[in-house]
Amino acid sequence: MLAEQQYIELFQKYRSEIDSHASSLMNEERAFSFDFFAKKGFPNQRDEDFLHINLEKQFSNDYGMNLKAVDFKVDPYKFFRCTVPGINSHMFFVINDQFYPNVQLKYELPQGVIAGSLREMSKKYPELIRSYYNKLAKNTTDTTVHFNTAFAQDGFFLYVPKGVVVEKTIQLVNMMYGGVDMMANSRNLIVIEEGASAKLLVCGHAMEERSYLANRVTEVFVGKGAKYDHYKLENTNEKMTNVGSLFVSQDQESEVVISEITLQNGLTRNNVVVNLDGEYSSVVLGGMAINDCHQHTDTHTIINHNQPNCSSKELYKYVLDGEATGAFDGRILVKKDAQKTSAHQTNRNICLNKKAKMYTKPHLEIYADDVSCSHGATVGQLDDSTVFYLRSRGISEVEAKMLLMFAFVNDVEELIRVPALQDTIRLLVEKRFRGELNKKCEGCSSHCK
Amino acid sequence: MEDNQKLLKEITSGEYKYGFTTDIDTEYIPTGLNEDIVRLISAKKNEPEWLLDFRLKAFRHWQTLEMPQWAHLDVPEIDFQLIAYYAAPKKKEGPKSLDEVDPELLKTFDKLGIPLEEQKMHLGMAVDAIVDSVSVKTTHKEKLAEKGIIFCSISEAVQDYPDLVRQYMGSVVPYTDNFFAALNSAVFSDGSFVYIPKGVRCPMELSSYFRINAINTGQFERTLIIADDDSYVSYLEGCTAPQRDENQLHAAIVEIITNERAEVKYSTVQNWYPGDKEGKGGVYNFVTKRGICKGDNSKISWTQVETGSAITWKYPSCILKGDNSIGEFYSVAVTNNYQQADTGTKMIHIGKNTKSHIVSKGISAGHSQNSYRGLVKVVPAAENARNFSQCDSLLMGDKCGAHTFPYMEVDNDTAIVEHEATTSKISEDQVFYCNQRGISTEDAVGLIVNGYAKEVINKLPMEFAVEAQRLLQISLEGSVG
């Protein structure tokens, strides 16, 4: 419990400091989660859900925490240019764990849409936020999430009222910046009301090569017949530890697409929990990771089919090179009365190097009988005979392998429903495979590597 | 829908036909477990010092362990002090031939349909029958001895072939392996021992029948099969138990060792008493089975048909150590009423060019829970490992559950590991198709289930295949999802 002790003491000592830079609504939830965390501590590798990732060790580093919400005096709009060409997004920033307040929007948001700092908005609209905040995250046994609830002071809040369609993609950039080793606990809340629709792109970046740890929790509520797209793109560096937890609750006939793409990272843990709480709701959950060196991507997904007639489709692909390791743990749970469920899960992985390791555990738990469920998982390499076929037609070995790898991840890219974003991801993926991603983009001072 | 309900009721009333008890004088030792009991068991069997040491070490280790909780099972607390760890049919003065064997016992085997009697010998199976904890009679021994094959109870082997037993016992499943392995190592009372010498192809199927007869007993048998270079053996195992309200405990260990180019085929038809339709009684079946392909080009094949037991916790595994070795696992697990099964396999690829193939078919009905749990592990040195796993689940009734927990751990880039799984109920289309050709719904379901399980049942030796098919019918005939 050594790693925990420093945070337990920190919390007890600075509780009033933490509270004073957050909202009373967020403060109300702290005590329960702190007790939960103090009792159970960080997850360790004896825990079935954390077999292949040592988060205890990551958290035991000596990180700075910006509990006093010191303003870093940066203008992200100036030096951050990693925008997606042609996407025309509404851009928001969270620097470490604080929402960047001087929002400059190129376009106006549709009427009634609220987007901004979770801290400020929960002061302004306490009743609205109270009925959603921590409602999904509270029930988890994952102590990193409770750790977040105990320490989080700010984050991003998005509210799309009934029937409103936000055409342009909303882009949230999570940026680590500080010049010292830092930890950030930020909290996002997304509420999409009945018949509304929105798309959110969440990018993760680190400005310097310091040891950063980001522990971010996002809760999403999708109303009846609403549509929501959630794209997460991680492009940081090898020293970065990213723990992201996404909780989704879907009402009747809602449609959700989630895609998590990890291009460059150090250690990544992605938790996704989707609750299909209304009949005829559907979710498409996809993701890919391209890892080399000593990078590690650990994905843990749970899809709860709580109601009948829902469908879910899950597709994760990993390409591992160097001494990278990947872990995938996908769980589909079909409750007793969730008849006519359709749930399909696929996980495919390529190991390009002898030292690359892949651990996969796709599992189904089914308590209803009238269902159609399947899962499949493979671990393998690029097919020699296919490479030979391409070479015999005059394509060099390197290019042949590239082609096959692009083809391999293509169907994950196709899950993305924003054409401009899809093109950009394709480009980034190509750059990643060619090892060109660490070059600075024009006009950008972000050190992606 | 009403029809379905009626048919479902019919399966739940499918009776356990092996639920008789036999009145044989049985010798017990007191219930409970402590070092004295371990010593007593060892003394009763007149065991050498090293084996007692092995038992005591295992017992002391067991005391430090807790019952594992990770399986997808709801196991009521077991009081290990309420179980008798040794119950043997009482020996009358030296039965020299079959005539002198307790006639009640022979009747038991008759009911089980075991060709134990001499006149049935031409049926061609060598049988080692184990009632409660003690091996009663081994047939065909002489014929096997001609070829140099040793097939006897493990307690005889301890006396007659101590070096072999000492060398191999615990080498595949050490007593430190898990809770039940430690328990078994401490208190095992009997089991079968097989040794196939170099270059010998065993001319007949070897078989052992296990039966728990006495009340409040646990059965802890231990099977050890050693196949030397270029040998082959097919081994069958069948199990039954009488109907009782209390739960009985069965915790066995099976160890298989294959040397170069040897092949062992191990088939099980497990039909312990599954409890009544309220889920009362039944056998807890906690078994550790593991084989090691020690030599190059060797092969171990597990086939199991699991229809019995209130709770099954069983993972027959292969350690593929030799280059080019092959591991296979074929399983049909049927659960009904309140049965629970958490079963599957582990394939550990260590040697080069090793292959493994897993086919698992789960059928759950009533209120039962049926899980597949499997591990495919490829260590860094295992070049060109190849695995294919397929696990399908069939659901009948809306109160049962079917689950799959496959683990894949791949540490080598030349490995190809594939897993696929589906879960569904019997499709209405299939039943309709049969209906319109004049086949009743009941028969149609029987047909479909048998077809579904065929892939595995085909792997069983002939005699067992017939029994397995019958068992499937008893448990499931006429059921509609």
JSON list of C-alpha atoms in Angstrom, two decimals, chain A residues 48 51-52 329 331 336-337 339-340 347-349 351-381, chain B residues 70 72 367 369 373 377 380-381 383 391 395-425 428 481:
[
{"chain": "A", "resi": 48, "resn": "GLU", "atom": "CA", "xyz": [-7.86, -10.67, -13.00]},
{"chain": "A", "resi": 51, "resn": "LEU", "atom": "CA", "xyz": [-3.15, -9.13, -15.28]},
{"chain": "A", "resi": 52, "resn": "HIS", "atom": "CA", "xyz": [-0.90, -7.53, -17.83]},
{"chain": "A", "resi": 329, "resn": "ASP", "atom": "CA", "xyz": [-9.99, -8.17, -22.58]},
{"chain": "A", "resi": 331, "resn": "ARG", "atom": "CA", "xyz": [-16.50, -8.95, -22.15]},
{"chain": "A", "resi": 336, "resn": "LYS", "atom": "CA", "xyz": [-31.41, -12.75, -18.44]},
{"chain": "A", "resi": 337, "resn": "ASP", "atom": "CA", "xyz": [-34.22, -11.03, -20.27]},
{"chain": "A", "resi": 339, "resn": "GLN", "atom": "CA", "xyz": [-33.66, -11.73, -25.77]},
{"chain": "A", "resi": 340, "resn": "LYS", "atom": "CA", "xyz": [-33.02, -11.16, -29.47]},
{"chain": "A", "resi": 347, "resn": "ASN", "atom": "CA", "xyz": [-10.02, -9.13, -31.95]},
{"chain": "A", "resi": 348, "resn": "ARG", "atom": "CA", "xyz": [-7.22, -9.60, -34.46]},
{"chain": "A", "resi": 349, "resn": "ASN", "atom": "CA", "xyz": [-3.57, -9.06, -33.81]},
{"chain": "A", "resi": 351, "resn": "CYS", "atom": "CA", "xyz": [3.01, -9.60, -34.01]},
{"chain": "A", "resi": 352, "resn": "LEU", "atom": "CA", "xyz": [5.79, -8.35, -36.28]},
{"chain": "A", "resi": 353, "resn": "ASN", "atom": "CA", "xyz": [8.64, -9.11, -33.94]},
{"chain": "A", "resi": 354, "resn": "LYS", "atom": "CA", "xyz": [9.69, -12.06, -31.89]},
{"chain": "A", "resi": 355, "resn": "LYS", "atom": "CA", "xyz": [9.70, -10.04, -28.71]},
{"chain": "A", "resi": 356, "resn": "ALA", "atom": "CA", "xyz": [6.27, -8.56, -29.22]},
{"chain": "A", "resi": 357, "resn": "LYS", "atom": "CA", "xyz": [3.64, -10.10, -26.99]},
{"chain": "A", "resi": 358, "resn": "MET", "atom": "CA", "xyz": [-0.09, -10.29, -27.19]},
{"chain": "A", "resi": 359, "resn": "TYR", "atom": "CA", "xyz": [-2.57, -11.37, -24.56]},
{"chain": "A", "resi": 360, "resn": "THR", "atom": "CA", "xyz": [-6.18, -11.62, -25.55]},
{"chain": "A", "resi": 361, "resn": "LYS", "atom": "CA", "xyz": [-9.23, -12.72, -23.69]},
{"chain": "A", "resi": 362, "resn": "PRO", "atom": "CA", "xyz": [-12.51, -12.24, -25.50]},
{"chain": "A", "resi": 363, "resn": "HIS", "atom": "CA", "xyz": [-15.30, -13.56, -23.34]},
{"chain": "A", "resi": 364, "resn": "LEU", "atom": "CA", "xyz": [-19.03, -13.97, -23.48]},
{"chain": "A", "resi": 365, "resn": "GLU", "atom": "CA", "xyz": [-21.42, -14.34, -20.58]},
{"chain": "A", "resi": 366, "resn": "ILE", "atom": "CA", "xyz": [-24.89, -15.14, -21.74]},
{"chain": "A", "resi": 367, "resn": "TYR", "atom": "CA", "xyz": [-27.96, -15.59, -19.58]},
{"chain": "A", "resi": 368, "resn": "ALA", "atom": "CA", "xyz": [-30.64, -15.37, -22.27]},
{"chain": "A", "resi": 369, "resn": "ASP", "atom": "CA", "xyz": [-31.38, -18.03, -24.84]},
{"chain": "A", "resi": 370, "resn": "ASP", "atom": "CA", "xyz": [-32.67, -16.27, -27.93]},
{"chain": "A", "resi": 371, "resn": "VAL", "atom": "CA", "xyz": [-29.44, -14.61, -28.90]},
{"chain": "A", "resi": 372, "resn": "SER", "atom": "CA", "xyz": [-26.92, -14.58, -31.67]},
{"chain": "A", "resi": 373, "resn": "CYS", "atom": "CA", "xyz": [-23.49, -14.01, -30.24]},
{"chain": "A", "resi": 374, "resn": "SER", "atom": "CA", "xyz": [-20.03, -14.74, -31.46]},
{"chain": "A", "resi": 375, "resn": "HIS", "atom": "CA", "xyz": [-16.49, -13.83, -30.77]},
{"chain": "A", "resi": 376, "resn": "GLY", "atom": "CA", "xyz": [-13.27, -14.50, -32.52]},
{"chain": "A", "resi": 377, "resn": "ALA", "atom": "CA", "xyz": [-9.65, -13.75, -31.82]},
{"chain": "A", "resi": 378, "resn": "THR", "atom": "CA", "xyz": [-6.48, -14.38, -33.72]},
{"chain": "A", "resi": 379, "resn": "VAL", "atom": "CA", "xyz": [-2.81, -13.72, -33.20]},
{"chain": "A", "resi": 380, "resn": "GLY", "atom": "CA", "xyz": [-0.53, -14.18, -36.17]},
{"chain": "A", "resi": 381, "resn": "GLN", "atom": "CA", "xyz": [1.81, -12.56, -38.65]},
{"chain": "B", "resi": 70, "resn": "TRP", "atom": "CA", "xyz": [-12.05, -17.53, -9.75]},
{"chain": "B", "resi": 72, "resn": "HIS", "atom": "CA", "xyz": [-17.68, -18.94, -12.82]},
{"chain": "B", "resi": 367, "resn": "HIS", "atom": "CA", "xyz": [-31.29, -23.28, -14.78]},
{"chain": "B", "resi": 369, "resn": "GLN", "atom": "CA", "xyz": [-24.60, -22.42, -16.09]},
{"chain": "B", "resi": 373, "resn": "ARG", "atom": "CA", "xyz": [-12.46, -21.51, -19.93]},
{"chain": "B", "resi": 377, "resn": "LYS", "atom": "CA", "xyz": [-0.02, -20.02, -24.26]},
{"chain": "B", "resi": 380, "resn": "PRO", "atom": "CA", "xyz": [9.02, -17.24, -26.66]},
{"chain": "B", "resi": 381, "resn": "ALA", "atom": "CA", "xyz": [10.93, -20.37, -27.73]},
{"chain": "B", "resi": 383, "resn": "GLU", "atom": "CA", "xyz": [8.60, -21.35, -33.00]},
{"chain": "B", "resi": 391, "resn": "CYS", "atom": "CA", "xyz": [-16.13, -23.28, -28.83]},
{"chain": "B", "resi": 395, "resn": "LEU", "atom": "CA", "xyz": [-28.84, -22.61, -25.15]},
{"chain": "B", "resi": 396, "resn": "MET", "atom": "CA", "xyz": [-32.12, -24.32, -24.35]},
{"chain": "B", "resi": 397, "resn": "GLY", "atom": "CA", "xyz": [-34.52, -22.39, -22.20]},
{"chain": "B", "resi": 398, "resn": "ASP", "atom": "CA", "xyz": [-34.28, -18.81, -21.07]},
{"chain": "B", "resi": 399, "resn": "LYS", "atom": "CA", "xyz": [-33.00, -19.41, -17.56]},
{"chain": "B", "resi": 400, "resn": "CYS", "atom": "CA", "xyz": [-29.68, -20.99, -18.36]},
{"chain": "B", "resi": 401, "resn": "GLY", "atom": "CA", "xyz": [-26.37, -19.35, -19.12]},
{"chain": "B", "resi": 402, "resn": "ALA", "atom": "CA", "xyz": [-23.53, -20.08, -21.50]},
{"chain": "B", "resi": 403, "resn": "HIS", "atom": "CA", "xyz": [-20.19, -18.37, -21.12]},
{"chain": "B", "resi": 404, "resn": "THR", "atom": "CA", "xyz": [-16.81, -18.43, -22.78]},
{"chain": "B", "resi": 405, "resn": "PHE", "atom": "CA", "xyz": [-13.57, -17.25, -21.24]},
{"chain": "B", "resi": 406, "resn": "PRO", "atom": "CA", "xyz": [-10.73, -17.91, -23.66]},
{"chain": "B", "resi": 407, "resn": "TYR", "atom": "CA", "xyz": [-7.25, -16.66, -22.77]},
{"chain": "B", "resi": 408, "resn": "MET", "atom": "CA", "xyz": [-4.59, -16.31, -25.42]},
{"chain": "B", "resi": 409, "resn": "GLU", "atom": "CA", "xyz": [-1.05, -15.43, -24.47]},
{"chain": "B", "resi": 410, "resn": "VAL", "atom": "CA", "xyz": [1.30, -15.25, -27.40]},
{"chain": "B", "resi": 411, "resn": "ASP", "atom": "CA", "xyz": [4.98, -14.48, -26.89]},
{"chain": "B", "resi": 412, "resn": "ASN", "atom": "CA", "xyz": [6.29, -15.52, -30.26]},
{"chain": "B", "resi": 413, "resn": "ASP", "atom": "CA", "xyz": [5.74, -13.81, -33.57]},
{"chain": "B", "resi": 414, "resn": "THR", "atom": "CA", "xyz": [5.74, -17.01, -35.63]},
{"chain": "B", "resi": 415, "resn": "ALA", "atom": "CA", "xyz": [2.72, -18.35, -33.79]},
{"chain": "B", "resi": 416, "resn": "ILE", "atom": "CA", "xyz": [-0.71, -18.51, -35.34]},
{"chain": "B", "resi": 417, "resn": "VAL", "atom": "CA", "xyz": [-3.45, -18.66, -32.77]},
{"chain": "B", "resi": 418, "resn": "GLU", "atom": "CA", "xyz": [-7.09, -18.58, -33.66]},
{"chain": "B", "resi": 419, "resn": "HIS", "atom": "CA", "xyz": [-10.18, -18.67, -31.57]},
{"chain": "B", "resi": 420, "resn": "GLU", "atom": "CA", "xyz": [-13.79, -18.58, -32.56]},
{"chain": "B", "resi": 421, "resn": "ALA", "atom": "CA", "xyz": [-16.93, -18.97, -30.59]},
{"chain": "B", "resi": 422, "resn": "THR", "atom": "CA", "xyz": [-20.62, -18.74, -31.19]},
{"chain": "B", "resi": 423, "resn": "THR", "atom": "CA", "xyz": [-23.61, -18.87, -28.92]},
{"chain": "B", "resi": 424, "resn": "SER", "atom": "CA", "xyz": [-27.10, -19.47, -30.13]},
{"chain": "B", "resi": 425, "resn": "LYS", "atom": "CA", "xyz": [-30.22, -21.48, -29.61]},
{"chain": "B", "resi": 428, "resn": "GLU", "atom": "CA", "xyz": [-36.56, -22.24, -35.58]},
{"chain": "B", "resi": 481, "resn": "GLY", "atom": "CA", "xyz": [-34.85, -23.82, -26.94]}
]
